[in-house]
Amino acid sequence: MKAGPTLGQILRGVVQNSGELKLRLAPQQWKVVRALAACRTPALGGQLFYCPACEREHFVAHSCRNRHCPACQAHRALDWLEQQERVLLPIPYFHLVFTLPHELNPLIRQNRRGLLNLLFGAASQTLLEFGRQRLGARVGITAVLHTWSQNLLDHYHVHGIVSGGGLAWEGQRWIGTKAYYLFPVLALSRMFRGKYLAGLKGLYQEGRLEFHGQLQPLVRAGEFAGLLRAAAKQNWVVYAKRPFAGPQQVLRYLSGYTHRVAIRNRRLLGADGQSVTFSYKDYADGARRKVMTLGVEEFVRRFCLHVLPEGFVKIRHYGLLGNRGRVQRLQRVRTLLGVAPGPEVQQVLEPPPDKGLASGPEGRLCCPSCGRPTLILLGSVPPERPAPKPPVRDSS
């Protein structure tokens, strides 16, 4: 079966033909597009290896390491998961998804940092408050932001991985939950809606929202209040997925979600410079696998809807897992549960960053031609600079 294109290949064509395309992207979006286009190409430089067994040289280009790049996220996910092994407890874990109604999508596009922060805050505060009211305990939450649907349109939601129980507020006991039930989703949904809309109203009153183009009428208080009323009438979905069977299942799940980007290379089926074809699941039709073709400009526009603001944190921890005092709280919980201290993170022998080569015995790098672990590093290759444009001569 012929392999499809990669996202990097598609974006390289976009960068090369940017003058002919009618793409209107923000500077941060162009920065990401150019980084992904240069990934694993001579534009970023690389390293030169020699194999004495087959007497061949091999150039391995550097990766971009951009968090929006599907080719660069696997190793980052592995590194992150090793750290999470320290904080997992032998308790049930629950998976909840908090989704914003699509009526707010245009407003979020123009106020991404503030309104995505508000999404994290409303979802986490809802869960922490339910833990305090229903259990009298501080639950642990890992929240992961996703902004896309399968067809690359905006679909803002947070995946919450929640501990089945928490540390009592006095810190002297562990209060657990049933293995199959955490909190009622309808009540969660109502509180989540109330917190988000209250926060949205507060941002408006403080003058911290922007309104451009078709959203300019929302500057008027009456128009903005109408948007809030329309959003309040919608069904704010809080979805409780099947509880995890244990900590290891949590790890397997997180490995597929924490560092996922809007579209993976394996979903890309074809590209001809004018259009891009990719597969997607149609959840409105029983999650059937379907195929969609978009013009290259529309494909890039949709992909760039999911470029996060610079420095924005998309994986956050709250409550029991909050960064401040987390080590001490987890040590206390393990003592209360009567389990051993958290496992030390084991060093995993992996190829050095950016080499993209398989490792043999004792971490020796294998030749991609003959497969023998005999590669020798000759040295680094500097980034390839674009050829200078010829000077424009005065014809007068």
Short mmCIF file of C-alpha atoms in Angstrom, two decimals:
data_model
loop_
_atom_site.label_atom_id
_atom_site.label_comp_id
_atom_site.label_asym_id
_atom_site.label_seq_id
_atom_site.Cartn_x
_atom_site.Cartn_y
_atom_site.Cartn_z
CA MET A 1 0.00 0.00 0.00
CA LYS A 2 1.44 3.35 -1.02
CA ALA A 3 2.17 5.65 1.90
CA GLY A 4 0.39 8.99 1.97
CA PRO A 5 2.07 12.39 2.26
CA THR A 6 3.29 13.81 5.54
CA LEU A 7 2.14 17.09 6.99
CA GLY A 8 5.69 18.41 6.58
CA GLN A 9 5.64 17.67 2.86
CA ILE A 10 2.31 19.44 2.43
CA LEU A 11 3.49 22.50 4.33
CA ARG A 12 6.76 22.65 2.40
CA GLY A 13 4.70 23.11 -0.74
CA VAL A 14 2.68 25.81 0.99
CA VAL A 15 5.81 27.72 2.05
CA GLN A 16 7.34 27.43 -1.42
CA ASN A 17 4.15 28.69 -3.09
CA SER A 18 3.07 31.15 -0.39
CA GLY A 19 3.13 34.02 -2.86
CA GLU A 20 0.54 32.32 -5.05
CA LEU A 21 -1.79 31.24 -2.25
CA LYS A 22 -4.42 33.41 -0.62
CA LEU A 23 -3.62 32.42 2.95
CA ARG A 24 -4.23 34.89 5.75
CA LEU A 25 -2.39 33.59 8.79
CA ALA A 26 -1.23 35.25 11.99
CA PRO A 27 2.53 35.58 12.60
CA GLN A 28 2.48 32.76 15.17
CA GLN A 29 0.68 30.50 12.69
CA TRP A 30 3.22 31.23 9.94
CA LYS A 31 6.01 30.54 12.43
CA VAL A 32 4.58 27.08 13.11
CA VAL A 33 3.97 26.36 9.42
CA ARG A 34 7.57 27.21 8.56
CA ALA A 35 8.93 25.15 11.46
CA LEU A 36 6.95 22.05 10.43
CA ALA A 37 7.92 22.56 6.79
CA ALA A 38 11.62 22.60 7.73
CA CYS A 39 11.41 19.59 10.06
CA ARG A 40 13.87 16.81 9.17
CA THR A 41 15.21 18.70 6.15
CA PRO A 42 18.64 20.23 5.47
CA ALA A 43 17.11 23.60 6.35
CA LEU A 44 17.64 22.74 10.04
CA GLY A 45 21.02 21.11 9.60
CA GLY A 46 21.80 17.68 10.97
CA GLN A 47 24.52 15.10 11.57
CA LEU A 48 26.65 13.09 9.19
CA PHE A 49 27.40 9.44 9.92
CA TYR A 50 29.67 6.85 8.29
CA CYS A 51 29.24 3.08 8.28
CA PRO A 52 32.58 1.21 7.92
CA ALA A 53 30.70 -2.04 7.29
CA CYS A 54 29.05 -0.94 4.05
CA GLU A 55 31.21 2.16 3.47
CA ARG A 56 28.26 4.54 3.16
CA GLU A 57 27.59 7.99 4.54
CA HIS A 58 24.23 8.94 6.01
CA PHE A 59 22.91 12.42 6.67
CA VAL A 60 20.25 12.66 9.39
CA ALA A 61 18.44 15.99 9.51
CA HIS A 62 17.39 17.63 12.75
CA SER A 63 13.75 17.80 13.79
CA CYS A 64 11.86 20.98 14.57
CA ARG A 65 10.64 19.81 18.02
CA ASN A 66 7.58 21.99 17.60
CA ARG A 67 4.66 20.85 19.74
CA HIS A 68 2.30 21.08 16.75
CA CYS A 69 4.42 18.66 14.68
CA PRO A 70 3.05 15.09 14.48
CA ALA A 71 6.53 13.72 13.70
CA CYS A 72 8.13 15.21 16.83
CA GLN A 73 5.60 14.40 19.53
CA ALA A 74 6.20 10.67 20.09
CA HIS A 75 9.46 11.09 21.99
CA ARG A 76 8.08 14.01 23.98
CA ALA A 77 5.09 11.89 24.99
CA LEU A 78 7.39 9.07 26.15
CA ASP A 79 9.49 11.45 28.24
CA TRP A 80 6.36 12.95 29.81
CA LEU A 81 4.87 9.55 30.58
CA GLU A 82 7.99 8.47 32.43
CA GLN A 83 7.48 11.41 34.77
CA GLN A 84 3.78 10.58 35.29
CA GLU A 85 4.60 7.10 36.54
CA ARG A 86 5.77 8.74 39.74
CA VAL A 87 2.36 10.22 40.56
CA LEU A 88 0.03 7.33 39.69
CA LEU A 89 -1.66 5.67 42.64
CA PRO A 90 -3.25 2.19 42.98
CA ILE A 91 -6.78 3.63 42.85
CA PRO A 92 -9.55 3.95 40.25
CA TYR A 93 -9.26 6.80 37.74
CA PHE A 94 -12.07 8.46 35.82
CA HIS A 95 -12.13 10.20 32.44
CA LEU A 96 -14.41 13.18 31.89
CA VAL A 97 -14.63 15.53 28.90
CA PHE A 98 -15.80 19.16 29.24
CA THR A 99 -16.91 20.67 25.91
CA LEU A 100 -17.78 24.26 25.04
CA PRO A 101 -20.81 24.95 22.77
CA HIS A 102 -19.91 25.89 19.20
CA GLU A 103 -21.78 29.20 19.49
CA LEU A 104 -18.69 30.50 21.31
CA ASN A 105 -16.19 29.37 18.65
CA PRO A 106 -15.87 32.74 16.81
CA LEU A 107 -15.29 34.57 20.09
CA ILE A 108 -12.67 32.04 21.21
CA ARG A 109 -10.78 32.38 17.91
CA GLN A 110 -10.25 36.08 18.62
CA ASN A 111 -9.49 35.61 22.34
CA ARG A 112 -7.73 32.27 22.44
CA ARG A 113 -5.41 32.69 25.40
CA GLY A 114 -7.98 34.17 27.76
CA LEU A 115 -10.92 31.94 26.85
CA LEU A 116 -8.89 28.72 26.77
CA ASN A 117 -7.48 29.59 30.19
CA LEU A 118 -11.07 30.11 31.28
CA LEU A 119 -11.97 26.65 29.96
CA PHE A 120 -9.24 25.07 32.09
CA GLY A 121 -10.33 27.09 35.10
CA ALA A 122 -14.06 26.33 34.83
CA ALA A 123 -13.52 22.58 34.31
CA SER A 124 -10.94 22.18 37.10
CA GLN A 125 -12.86 24.34 39.60
CA THR A 126 -16.01 22.33 38.91
CA LEU A 127 -14.25 19.04 39.68
CA LEU A 128 -12.46 20.40 42.74
CA GLU A 129 -15.70 21.82 44.11
CA PHE A 130 -17.52 18.53 43.64
CA GLY A 131 -14.68 16.75 45.41
CA ARG A 132 -14.91 19.18 48.29
CA GLN A 133 -18.72 19.06 48.56
CA ARG A 134 -19.36 15.36 47.89
CA LEU A 135 -16.25 13.76 49.34
CA GLY A 136 -14.79 16.34 51.65
CA ALA A 137 -11.48 15.71 49.90
CA ARG A 138 -8.96 17.17 47.46
CA VAL A 139 -9.09 15.10 44.25
CA GLY A 140 -6.27 14.95 41.70
CA ILE A 141 -6.80 16.17 38.14
CA THR A 142 -4.72 16.04 34.97
CA ALA A 143 -6.35 18.19 32.29
CA VAL A 144 -5.43 18.04 28.59
CA LEU A 145 -6.70 20.59 26.05
CA HIS A 146 -7.89 19.56 22.59
CA THR A 147 -9.22 22.17 20.16
CA TRP A 148 -10.15 20.14 17.09
CA SER A 149 -12.75 17.83 15.63
CA GLN A 150 -11.95 15.00 13.23
CA ASN A 151 -12.61 17.27 10.24
CA LEU A 152 -10.17 19.89 11.65
CA LEU A 153 -12.83 22.43 12.58
CA ASP A 154 -12.69 24.00 16.04
CA HIS A 155 -14.12 21.88 18.85
CA TYR A 156 -12.86 23.17 22.19
CA HIS A 157 -12.80 20.60 24.99
CA VAL A 158 -10.72 19.45 27.94
CA HIS A 159 -10.05 15.83 28.84
CA GLY A 160 -9.88 15.43 32.61
CA ILE A 161 -8.25 12.40 34.24
CA VAL A 162 -9.58 12.42 37.81
CA SER A 163 -8.53 10.36 40.81
CA GLY A 164 -11.18 8.08 42.32
CA GLY A 165 -11.02 9.76 45.69
CA GLY A 166 -8.88 12.32 47.41
CA LEU A 167 -6.94 13.41 50.45
CA ALA A 168 -9.21 14.60 53.26
CA TRP A 169 -8.87 18.30 53.98
CA GLU A 170 -7.34 17.66 57.40
CA GLY A 171 -4.78 15.45 55.65
CA GLN A 172 -5.25 12.48 57.98
CA ARG A 173 -7.12 10.01 55.76
CA TRP A 174 -7.83 8.96 52.20
CA ILE A 175 -11.46 9.14 51.07
CA GLY A 176 -12.16 6.83 48.12
CA THR A 177 -15.04 6.56 45.66
CA LYS A 178 -16.79 3.63 44.09
CA ALA A 179 -14.79 2.02 41.29
CA TYR A 180 -17.55 2.68 38.72
CA TYR A 181 -18.94 6.11 39.67
CA LEU A 182 -17.51 9.54 40.41
CA PHE A 183 -19.94 12.49 40.10
CA PRO A 184 -23.30 13.04 38.31
CA VAL A 185 -22.57 14.47 34.88
CA LEU A 186 -25.73 16.58 34.65
CA ALA A 187 -24.83 18.44 37.83
CA LEU A 188 -21.24 18.79 36.61
CA SER A 189 -22.51 20.25 33.34
CA ARG A 190 -24.66 22.88 35.05
CA MET A 191 -21.87 24.03 37.34
CA PHE A 192 -19.36 24.07 34.47
CA ARG A 193 -21.72 26.21 32.37
CA GLY A 194 -22.31 28.64 35.22
CA LYS A 195 -18.61 29.05 36.00
CA TYR A 196 -17.59 29.56 32.37
CA LEU A 197 -20.33 32.09 31.58
CA ALA A 198 -19.64 33.99 34.80
CA GLY A 199 -15.95 34.14 33.89
CA LEU A 200 -16.80 35.26 30.35
CA LYS A 201 -19.00 38.04 31.69
CA GLY A 202 -16.22 39.12 34.02
CA LEU A 203 -13.69 39.33 31.19
CA TYR A 204 -16.12 41.47 29.19
CA GLN A 205 -16.76 43.85 32.07
CA GLU A 206 -13.00 44.23 32.59
CA GLY A 207 -12.52 45.10 28.91
CA ARG A 208 -10.25 42.10 28.31
CA LEU A 209 -12.01 40.75 25.21
CA GLU A 210 -11.42 41.71 21.58
CA PHE A 211 -14.07 41.95 18.87
CA HIS A 212 -13.08 42.21 15.22
CA GLY A 213 -14.89 41.91 11.90
CA GLN A 214 -18.29 40.29 12.23
CA LEU A 215 -17.95 40.25 16.04
CA GLN A 216 -17.72 44.05 16.38
CA PRO A 217 -21.42 44.38 17.38
CA LEU A 218 -20.57 42.42 20.55
CA VAL A 219 -18.85 45.54 21.86
CA ARG A 220 -22.34 46.69 22.83
CA ALA A 221 -23.45 45.33 26.19
CA GLY A 222 -26.87 44.28 24.91
CA GLU A 223 -25.39 42.27 22.04
CA PHE A 224 -22.90 40.53 24.33
CA ALA A 225 -25.63 39.70 26.84
CA GLY A 226 -27.59 38.13 23.98
CA LEU A 227 -24.62 35.90 23.16
CA LEU A 228 -24.44 34.78 26.79
CA ARG A 229 -28.17 33.99 26.83
CA ALA A 230 -27.88 31.98 23.61
CA ALA A 231 -24.91 30.05 24.98
CA ALA A 232 -26.72 29.38 28.26
CA LYS A 233 -29.58 27.70 26.39
CA GLN A 234 -27.23 25.19 24.76
CA ASN A 235 -26.45 21.75 26.09
CA TRP A 236 -23.04 22.05 27.70
CA VAL A 237 -21.71 18.54 27.39
CA VAL A 238 -19.80 16.89 30.19
CA TYR A 239 -19.18 13.33 29.12
CA ALA A 240 -18.04 10.59 31.50
CA LYS A 241 -16.18 7.83 29.71
CA ARG A 242 -15.74 4.33 31.05
CA PRO A 243 -13.50 4.31 34.16
CA PHE A 244 -9.95 3.11 33.73
CA ALA A 245 -9.10 -0.39 34.89
CA GLY A 246 -5.97 0.80 36.69
CA PRO A 247 -2.92 3.05 36.60
CA GLN A 248 -1.30 1.26 33.66
CA GLN A 249 -4.41 1.75 31.54
CA VAL A 250 -4.25 5.45 32.43
CA LEU A 251 -0.69 5.57 31.13
CA ARG A 252 -1.63 3.87 27.87
CA TYR A 253 -4.48 6.30 27.40
CA LEU A 254 -2.40 9.36 28.15
CA SER A 255 0.30 8.25 25.72
CA GLY A 256 -2.25 8.66 22.93
CA TYR A 257 -3.75 11.95 24.08
CA THR A 258 -1.30 14.24 25.83
CA HIS A 259 0.88 15.10 22.84
CA ARG A 260 -1.62 14.56 20.04
CA VAL A 261 -1.88 17.25 17.38
CA ALA A 262 -4.77 18.25 15.14
CA ILE A 263 -3.99 15.62 12.49
CA ARG A 264 -1.56 12.71 12.37
CA ASN A 265 0.43 11.73 9.31
CA ARG A 266 -1.30 8.36 9.12
CA ARG A 267 -4.62 10.11 8.40
CA LEU A 268 -3.22 11.90 5.35
CA LEU A 269 -4.09 9.97 2.20
CA GLY A 270 -3.07 12.22 -0.69
CA ALA A 271 -1.99 15.70 -1.77
CA ASP A 272 -1.34 17.16 -5.21
CA GLY A 273 -0.45 20.77 -4.41
CA GLN A 274 -4.05 21.89 -5.00
CA SER A 275 -5.94 19.73 -2.51
CA VAL A 276 -5.41 17.42 0.46
CA THR A 277 -7.31 14.19 1.15
CA PHE A 278 -7.51 12.72 4.65
CA SER A 279 -9.55 10.22 6.64
CA TYR A 280 -11.78 11.08 9.59
CA LYS A 281 -14.35 9.52 11.89
CA ASP A 282 -17.88 10.84 11.53
CA TYR A 283 -19.21 10.60 15.09
CA ALA A 284 -22.62 11.83 13.93
CA ASP A 285 -22.80 8.65 11.82
CA GLY A 286 -21.76 6.04 14.35
CA ALA A 287 -18.02 6.92 14.20
CA ARG A 288 -17.78 5.54 10.66
CA ARG A 289 -14.47 6.13 8.91
CA LYS A 290 -14.85 8.49 5.95
CA VAL A 291 -12.67 10.46 3.54
CA MET A 292 -12.62 14.24 3.03
CA THR A 293 -10.85 16.36 0.41
CA LEU A 294 -10.13 20.04 0.99
CA GLY A 295 -8.35 22.66 -1.07
CA VAL A 296 -4.84 23.14 0.26
CA GLU A 297 -5.63 26.68 1.47
CA GLU A 298 -8.67 25.50 3.43
CA PHE A 299 -6.71 22.54 4.83
CA VAL A 300 -3.94 24.82 6.11
CA ARG A 301 -6.48 27.31 7.46
CA ARG A 302 -8.21 24.57 9.44
CA PHE A 303 -4.93 23.15 10.72
CA CYS A 304 -3.83 26.60 11.88
CA LEU A 305 -7.05 27.02 13.89
CA HIS A 306 -5.29 24.74 16.39
CA VAL A 307 -1.97 26.56 16.68
CA LEU A 308 -1.85 27.54 20.34
CA PRO A 309 -0.66 30.92 21.60
CA GLU A 310 3.07 31.01 22.22
CA GLY A 311 3.95 29.65 25.65
CA PHE A 312 0.42 28.37 26.31
CA VAL A 313 0.39 25.27 28.58
CA LYS A 314 -1.96 22.55 27.26
CA ILE A 315 -1.41 19.93 30.02
CA ARG A 316 -2.18 21.10 33.56
CA HIS A 317 -2.46 19.53 37.01
CA TYR A 318 -4.81 20.52 39.81
CA GLY A 319 -5.77 19.64 43.36
CA LEU A 320 -3.85 16.68 44.71
CA LEU A 321 -1.59 16.86 41.65
CA GLY A 322 -1.10 20.63 41.69
CA ASN A 323 2.55 21.55 41.31
CA ARG A 324 3.00 23.31 44.64
CA GLY A 325 3.43 20.70 47.39
CA ARG A 326 2.63 17.77 45.09
CA VAL A 327 5.52 15.57 46.26
CA GLN A 328 4.59 15.94 49.93
CA ARG A 329 0.88 15.31 49.29
CA LEU A 330 1.58 12.16 47.25
CA GLN A 331 3.96 10.84 49.90
CA ARG A 332 1.21 11.35 52.48
CA VAL A 333 -1.36 9.56 50.31
CA ARG A 334 0.93 6.58 49.71
CA THR A 335 1.47 6.30 53.45
CA LEU A 336 -2.29 6.37 54.08
CA LEU A 337 -2.88 3.76 51.37
CA GLY A 338 -0.11 1.57 52.73
CA VAL A 339 1.81 1.38 49.45
CA ALA A 340 5.51 1.77 48.71
CA PRO A 341 6.96 5.11 47.60
CA GLY A 342 6.52 5.98 43.95
CA PRO A 343 8.78 4.14 41.50
CA GLU A 344 11.94 5.81 40.38
CA VAL A 345 11.88 6.73 36.74
CA GLN A 346 13.97 4.17 34.90
CA GLN A 347 16.35 5.35 32.27
CA VAL A 348 15.21 4.11 28.88
CA LEU A 349 17.77 3.46 26.21
CA GLU A 350 16.53 5.42 23.21
CA PRO A 351 18.23 6.92 20.18
CA PRO A 352 19.78 10.29 21.04
CA PRO A 353 17.50 13.23 20.19
CA ASP A 354 17.12 14.10 16.51
CA LYS A 355 19.17 11.20 15.15
CA GLY A 356 16.14 9.20 14.02
CA LEU A 357 18.19 6.00 13.93
CA ALA A 358 17.58 2.63 15.53
CA SER A 359 19.80 1.53 18.40
CA GLY A 360 21.62 -1.78 18.64
CA PRO A 361 23.47 -3.41 21.56
CA GLU A 362 24.83 -0.99 24.16
CA GLY A 363 23.01 1.87 22.45
CA ARG A 364 25.16 1.73 19.30
CA LEU A 365 23.41 3.32 16.33
CA CYS A 366 22.47 1.04 13.46
CA CYS A 367 23.20 1.75 9.82
CA PRO A 368 19.95 2.29 7.87
CA SER A 369 21.49 0.49 4.86
CA CYS A 370 23.05 -2.68 6.27
CA GLY A 371 21.40 -2.67 9.70
CA ARG A 372 24.65 -3.22 11.61
CA PRO A 373 25.35 -1.24 14.82
CA THR A 374 28.50 0.30 13.37
CA LEU A 375 27.66 3.94 12.67
CA ILE A 376 30.33 6.53 13.42
CA LEU A 377 29.49 10.20 13.84
CA LEU A 378 31.58 12.30 11.47
CA GLY A 379 30.26 15.65 12.59
CA SER A 380 27.45 18.18 12.48
CA VAL A 381 26.15 19.80 9.32
CA PRO A 382 25.04 23.45 9.66
CA PRO A 383 21.57 24.51 8.55
CA GLU A 384 21.21 25.05 4.84
CA ARG A 385 20.76 28.70 4.07
CA PRO A 386 18.42 29.69 1.22
CA ALA A 387 20.16 30.92 -1.89
CA PRO A 388 20.28 34.72 -2.03
CA LYS A 389 17.93 36.37 -4.47
CA PRO A 390 19.67 37.84 -7.52
CA PRO A 391 20.03 41.63 -7.41
CA VAL A 392 17.43 43.64 -9.26
CA ARG A 393 19.11 45.59 -12.05
CA ASP A 394 17.98 49.04 -13.00
CA SER A 395 16.83 48.86 -16.63
CA SER A 396 16.84 52.61 -17.08
#
